Short mmCIF file of C-alpha atoms and ligand atoms in Angstrom, two decimals:
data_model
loop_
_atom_site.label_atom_id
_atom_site.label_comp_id
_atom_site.label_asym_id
_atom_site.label_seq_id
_atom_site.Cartn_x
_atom_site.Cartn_y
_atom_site.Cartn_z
CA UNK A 1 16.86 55.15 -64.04
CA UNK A 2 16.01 51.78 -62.49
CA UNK A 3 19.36 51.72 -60.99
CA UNK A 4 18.58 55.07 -59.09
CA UNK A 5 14.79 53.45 -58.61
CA UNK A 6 16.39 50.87 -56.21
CA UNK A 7 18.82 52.74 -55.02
CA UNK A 8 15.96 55.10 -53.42
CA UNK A 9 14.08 51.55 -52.60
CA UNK A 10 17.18 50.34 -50.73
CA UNK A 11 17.26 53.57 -48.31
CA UNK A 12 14.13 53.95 -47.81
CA UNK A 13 14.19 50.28 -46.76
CA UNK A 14 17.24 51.31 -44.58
CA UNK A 15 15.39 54.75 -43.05
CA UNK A 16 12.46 52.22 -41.62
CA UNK A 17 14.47 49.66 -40.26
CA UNK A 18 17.07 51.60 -37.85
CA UNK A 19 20.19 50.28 -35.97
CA UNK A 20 18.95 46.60 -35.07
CA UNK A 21 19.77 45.51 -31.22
CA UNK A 22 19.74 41.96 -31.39
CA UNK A 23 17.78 39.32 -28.75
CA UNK A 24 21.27 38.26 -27.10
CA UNK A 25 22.57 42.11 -26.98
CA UNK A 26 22.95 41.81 -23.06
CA UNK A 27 23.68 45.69 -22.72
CA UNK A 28 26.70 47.81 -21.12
CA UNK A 29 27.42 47.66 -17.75
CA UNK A 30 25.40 50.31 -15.44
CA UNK A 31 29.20 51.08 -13.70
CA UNK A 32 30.22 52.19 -17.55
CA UNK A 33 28.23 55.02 -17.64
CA UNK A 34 26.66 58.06 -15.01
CA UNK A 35 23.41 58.04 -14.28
CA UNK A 36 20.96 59.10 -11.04
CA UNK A 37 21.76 57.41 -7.84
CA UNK A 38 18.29 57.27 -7.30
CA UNK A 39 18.20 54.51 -9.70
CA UNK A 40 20.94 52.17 -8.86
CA UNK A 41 19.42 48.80 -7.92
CA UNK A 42 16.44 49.60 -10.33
CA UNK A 43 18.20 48.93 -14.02
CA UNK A 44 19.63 46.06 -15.59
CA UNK A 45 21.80 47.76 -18.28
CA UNK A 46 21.79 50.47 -20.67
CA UNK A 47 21.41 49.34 -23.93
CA UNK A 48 21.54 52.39 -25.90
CA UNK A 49 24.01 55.48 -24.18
CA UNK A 50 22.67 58.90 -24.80
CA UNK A 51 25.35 59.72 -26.85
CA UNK A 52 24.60 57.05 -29.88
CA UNK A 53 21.19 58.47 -29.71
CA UNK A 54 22.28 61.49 -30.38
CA UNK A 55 24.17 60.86 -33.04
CA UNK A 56 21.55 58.35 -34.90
CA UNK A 57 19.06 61.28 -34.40
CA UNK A 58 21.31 63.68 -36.19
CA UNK A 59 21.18 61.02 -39.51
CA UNK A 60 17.28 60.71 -38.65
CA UNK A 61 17.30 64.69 -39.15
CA UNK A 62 18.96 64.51 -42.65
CA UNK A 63 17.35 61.99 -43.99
CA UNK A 64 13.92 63.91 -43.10
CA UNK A 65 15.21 66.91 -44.08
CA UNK A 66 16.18 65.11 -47.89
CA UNK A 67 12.67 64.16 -47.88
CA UNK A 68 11.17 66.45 -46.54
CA UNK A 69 13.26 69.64 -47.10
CA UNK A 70 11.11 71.24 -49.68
CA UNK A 71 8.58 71.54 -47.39
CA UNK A 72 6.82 73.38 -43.78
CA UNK A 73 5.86 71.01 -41.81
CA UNK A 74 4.18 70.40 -38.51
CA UNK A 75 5.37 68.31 -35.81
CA UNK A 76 2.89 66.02 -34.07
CA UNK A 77 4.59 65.29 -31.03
CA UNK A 78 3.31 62.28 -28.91
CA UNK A 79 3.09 63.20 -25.40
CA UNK A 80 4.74 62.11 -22.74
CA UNK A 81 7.52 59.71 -24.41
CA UNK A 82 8.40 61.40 -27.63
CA UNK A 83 9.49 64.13 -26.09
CA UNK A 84 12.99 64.37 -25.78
CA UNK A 85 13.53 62.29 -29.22
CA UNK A 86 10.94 65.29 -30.66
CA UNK A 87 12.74 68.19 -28.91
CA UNK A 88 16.79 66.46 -30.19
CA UNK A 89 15.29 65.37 -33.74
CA UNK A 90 13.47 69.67 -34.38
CA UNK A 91 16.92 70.82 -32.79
CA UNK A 92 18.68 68.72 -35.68
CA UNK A 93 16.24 69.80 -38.30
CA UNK A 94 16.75 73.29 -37.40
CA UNK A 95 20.33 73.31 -37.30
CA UNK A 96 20.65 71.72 -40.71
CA UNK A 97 17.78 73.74 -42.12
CA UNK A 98 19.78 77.13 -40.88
CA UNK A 99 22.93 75.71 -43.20
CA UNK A 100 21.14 74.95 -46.22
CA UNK A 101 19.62 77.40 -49.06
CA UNK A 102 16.03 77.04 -48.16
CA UNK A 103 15.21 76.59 -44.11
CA UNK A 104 12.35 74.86 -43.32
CA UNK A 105 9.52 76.11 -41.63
CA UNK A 106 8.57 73.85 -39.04
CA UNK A 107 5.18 74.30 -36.60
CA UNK A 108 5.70 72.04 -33.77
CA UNK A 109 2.19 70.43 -31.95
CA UNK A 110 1.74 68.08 -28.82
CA UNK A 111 -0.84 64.99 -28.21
CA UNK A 112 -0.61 62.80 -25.34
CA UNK A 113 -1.53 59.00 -25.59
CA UNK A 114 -1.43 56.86 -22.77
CA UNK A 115 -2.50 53.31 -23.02
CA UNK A 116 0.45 51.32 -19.96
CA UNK A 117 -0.03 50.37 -17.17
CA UNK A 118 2.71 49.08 -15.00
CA UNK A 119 4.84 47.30 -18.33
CA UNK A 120 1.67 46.35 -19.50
CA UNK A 121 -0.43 47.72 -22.63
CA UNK A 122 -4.17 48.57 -21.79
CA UNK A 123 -7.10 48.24 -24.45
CA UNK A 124 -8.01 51.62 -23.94
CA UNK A 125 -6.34 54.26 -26.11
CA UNK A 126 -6.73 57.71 -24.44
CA UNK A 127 -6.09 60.45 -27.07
CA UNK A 128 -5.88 64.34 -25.42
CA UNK A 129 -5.66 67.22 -27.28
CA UNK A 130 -6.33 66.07 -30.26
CA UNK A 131 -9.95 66.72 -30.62
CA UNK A 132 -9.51 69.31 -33.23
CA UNK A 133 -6.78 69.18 -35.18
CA UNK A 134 -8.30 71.27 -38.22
CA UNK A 135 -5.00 72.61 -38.66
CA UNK A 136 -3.39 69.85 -40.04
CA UNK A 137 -5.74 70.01 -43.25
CA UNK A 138 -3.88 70.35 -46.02
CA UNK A 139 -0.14 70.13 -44.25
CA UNK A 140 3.21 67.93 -44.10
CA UNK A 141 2.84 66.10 -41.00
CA UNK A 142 5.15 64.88 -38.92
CA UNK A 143 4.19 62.36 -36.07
CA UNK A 144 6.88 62.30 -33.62
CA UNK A 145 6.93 59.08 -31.06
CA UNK A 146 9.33 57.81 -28.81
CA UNK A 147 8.52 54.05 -28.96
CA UNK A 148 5.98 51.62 -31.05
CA UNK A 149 5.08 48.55 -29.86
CA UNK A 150 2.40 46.53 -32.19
CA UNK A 151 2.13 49.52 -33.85
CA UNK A 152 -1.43 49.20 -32.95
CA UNK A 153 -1.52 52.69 -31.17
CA UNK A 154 0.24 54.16 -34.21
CA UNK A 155 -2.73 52.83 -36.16
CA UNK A 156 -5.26 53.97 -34.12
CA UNK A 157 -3.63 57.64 -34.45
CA UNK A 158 -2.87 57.59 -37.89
CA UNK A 159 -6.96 56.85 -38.80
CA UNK A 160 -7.45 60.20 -35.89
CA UNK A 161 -4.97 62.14 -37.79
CA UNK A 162 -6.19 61.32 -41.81
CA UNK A 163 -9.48 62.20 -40.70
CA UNK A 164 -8.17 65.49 -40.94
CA UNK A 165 -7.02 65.15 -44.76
CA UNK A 166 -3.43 66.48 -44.60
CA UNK A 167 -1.55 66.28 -47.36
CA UNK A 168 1.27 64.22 -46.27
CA UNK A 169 1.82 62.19 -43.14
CA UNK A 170 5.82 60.75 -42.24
CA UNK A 171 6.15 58.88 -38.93
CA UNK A 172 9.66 58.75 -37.07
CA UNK A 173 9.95 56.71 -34.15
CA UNK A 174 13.27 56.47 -32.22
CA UNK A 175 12.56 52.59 -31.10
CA UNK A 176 10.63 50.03 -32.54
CA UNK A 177 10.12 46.46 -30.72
CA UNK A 178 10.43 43.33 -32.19
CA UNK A 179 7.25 41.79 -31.20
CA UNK A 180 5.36 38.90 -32.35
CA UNK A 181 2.37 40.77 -33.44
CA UNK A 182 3.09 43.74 -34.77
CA UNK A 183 1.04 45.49 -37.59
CA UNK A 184 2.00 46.78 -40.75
CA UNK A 185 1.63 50.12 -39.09
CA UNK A 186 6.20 50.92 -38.86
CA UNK A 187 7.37 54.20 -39.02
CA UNK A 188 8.54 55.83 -42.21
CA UNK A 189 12.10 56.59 -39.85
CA UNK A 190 12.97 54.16 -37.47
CA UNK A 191 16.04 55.30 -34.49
CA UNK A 192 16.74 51.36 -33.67
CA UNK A 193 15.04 47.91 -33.33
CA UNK A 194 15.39 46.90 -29.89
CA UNK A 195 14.33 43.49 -28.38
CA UNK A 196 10.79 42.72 -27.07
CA UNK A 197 11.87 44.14 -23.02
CA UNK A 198 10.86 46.99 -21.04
CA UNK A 199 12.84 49.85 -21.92
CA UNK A 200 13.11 53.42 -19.64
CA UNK A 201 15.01 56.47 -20.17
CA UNK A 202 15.16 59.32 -22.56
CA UNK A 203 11.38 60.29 -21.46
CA UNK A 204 10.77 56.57 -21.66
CA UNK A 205 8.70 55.64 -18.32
CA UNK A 206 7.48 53.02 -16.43
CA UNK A 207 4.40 54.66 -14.44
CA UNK A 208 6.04 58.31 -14.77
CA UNK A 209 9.44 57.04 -13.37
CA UNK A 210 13.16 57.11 -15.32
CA UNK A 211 12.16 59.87 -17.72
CA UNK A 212 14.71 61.68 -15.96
CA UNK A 213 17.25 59.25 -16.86
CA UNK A 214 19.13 60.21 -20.42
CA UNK A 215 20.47 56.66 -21.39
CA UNK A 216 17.74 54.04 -22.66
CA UNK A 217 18.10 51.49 -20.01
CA UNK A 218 16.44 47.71 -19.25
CA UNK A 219 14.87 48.18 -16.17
CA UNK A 220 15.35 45.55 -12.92
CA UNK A 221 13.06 43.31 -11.58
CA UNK A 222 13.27 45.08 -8.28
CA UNK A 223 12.81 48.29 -10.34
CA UNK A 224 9.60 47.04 -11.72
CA UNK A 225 8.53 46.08 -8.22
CA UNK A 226 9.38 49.50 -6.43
CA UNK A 227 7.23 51.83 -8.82
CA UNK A 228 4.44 49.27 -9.40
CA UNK A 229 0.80 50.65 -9.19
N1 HPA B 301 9.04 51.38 -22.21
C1 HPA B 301 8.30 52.49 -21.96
N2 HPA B 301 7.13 52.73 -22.55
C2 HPA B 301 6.70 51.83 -23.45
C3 HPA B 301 7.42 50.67 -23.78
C4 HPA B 301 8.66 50.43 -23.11
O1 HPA B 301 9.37 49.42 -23.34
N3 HPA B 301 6.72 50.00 -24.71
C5 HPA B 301 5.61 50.74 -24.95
N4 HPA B 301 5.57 51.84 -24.19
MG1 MG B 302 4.56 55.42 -20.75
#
């Protein structure tokens, strides 16, 4: 019994840690991979290919859907840079709930937060759509980002969320950054660890710009300075 106690300890350990993408990880070469011309000059490297997010969503699916499985749940996507990591990871879910014995009945919701400017975090949070969110009393959540910082935006939308009372809340995040002051507040299912940089791609923007780009990619210096606001 305590063997299987710490064996569910370990993984769940595992599920909120993710792939780690160490400090001196320099990236693959842009010229290894396709991407829009209207980018070149503007990235540094990609350091995760589309394909290897792919695949570490699919794992990200089961090991919701082994938690989760027994129940319906709704999706809390976070507007605009979860979205592609929310619309791969309900894709996954589905597809694996449609093979096993009991599918899963998932309701899928959107929020936007913005709080960058430029590659810089602002103090002020801006939650839409959220106002009421009555129907999330009493349900599985799911909170769906695409990246988490200090974790201090997660925070502030986990307290606007349990104001609601559902019964459950699980947080997956496809990237978390290793940054000096992070909060307690980490995902329950974490894609990767990546280094404290900028990061575009895969809905990932830098004032609206390179969500149209499907590898997650260090943007350039130059890059920074073209779209600046
Ligand atoms: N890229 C895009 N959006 C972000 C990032 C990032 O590295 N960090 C927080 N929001
Ligand atoms: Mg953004």
């Amino acid at each position: 019994m305590a063997e299987v106690q710490a064996g569910r300890r370990r993984r769940r350990r595992r599920r909120n840690e993710g792939i780690v993408i160490h400090d001196d990880w320099a990236g693959y070469s842009l010229d290894l991979f396709s991407y829009p011309t209207h980018y070149s000059g503007d990235l540094d490297s990609v350091i995760i290919p589309h394909g290897v997010i792919m695949d570490r969503t699919e794992r990200l699916a089961r090991d919701i859907m082994d938690d989760l499985g027994d129940h319906d749940i709704v999706v809390l996507c976070v507007l605009k840079g979860g979205y592609q990591f929310c619309a791969d990871l309900v894709d996954q879910i589905k597809a694996l709930s449609c093979s096993s014995e009991r599918t899963i009945l998932m309701r899928v919701h959107f929020i936007r937060l913005k709080s960058y400017l430029n590659d810089q975090s602002t103090e002020d949070l801006h939650i839409l759509g959220a106002e009421d969110m009555s129907f999330l009393t009493g349900k599985n959540v799911l909170i769906v980002e695409g990246i988490v910082g200090t974790g201090k935006t997660l925070e502030t939308l986990l307290k606007h969320v349990e104001a609601f009372r559902p019964k459950m809340i699980k947080v997956a995040g496809l990237l978390i950054k290793r940054v000096e002051n992070r909060s307690a507040c980490v995902p329950d299912y974490v894609g990767f660890e990546i280094p404290n940089r900028f990061v575009v791609g895969y809905a990932l923007d830098y004032n609206e710009y390179f969500r149209d780009l499907n590898h997650i990619c260090v943007i350039s210096d130059s890059g920074k300075k073209k779209y600046k606001i």
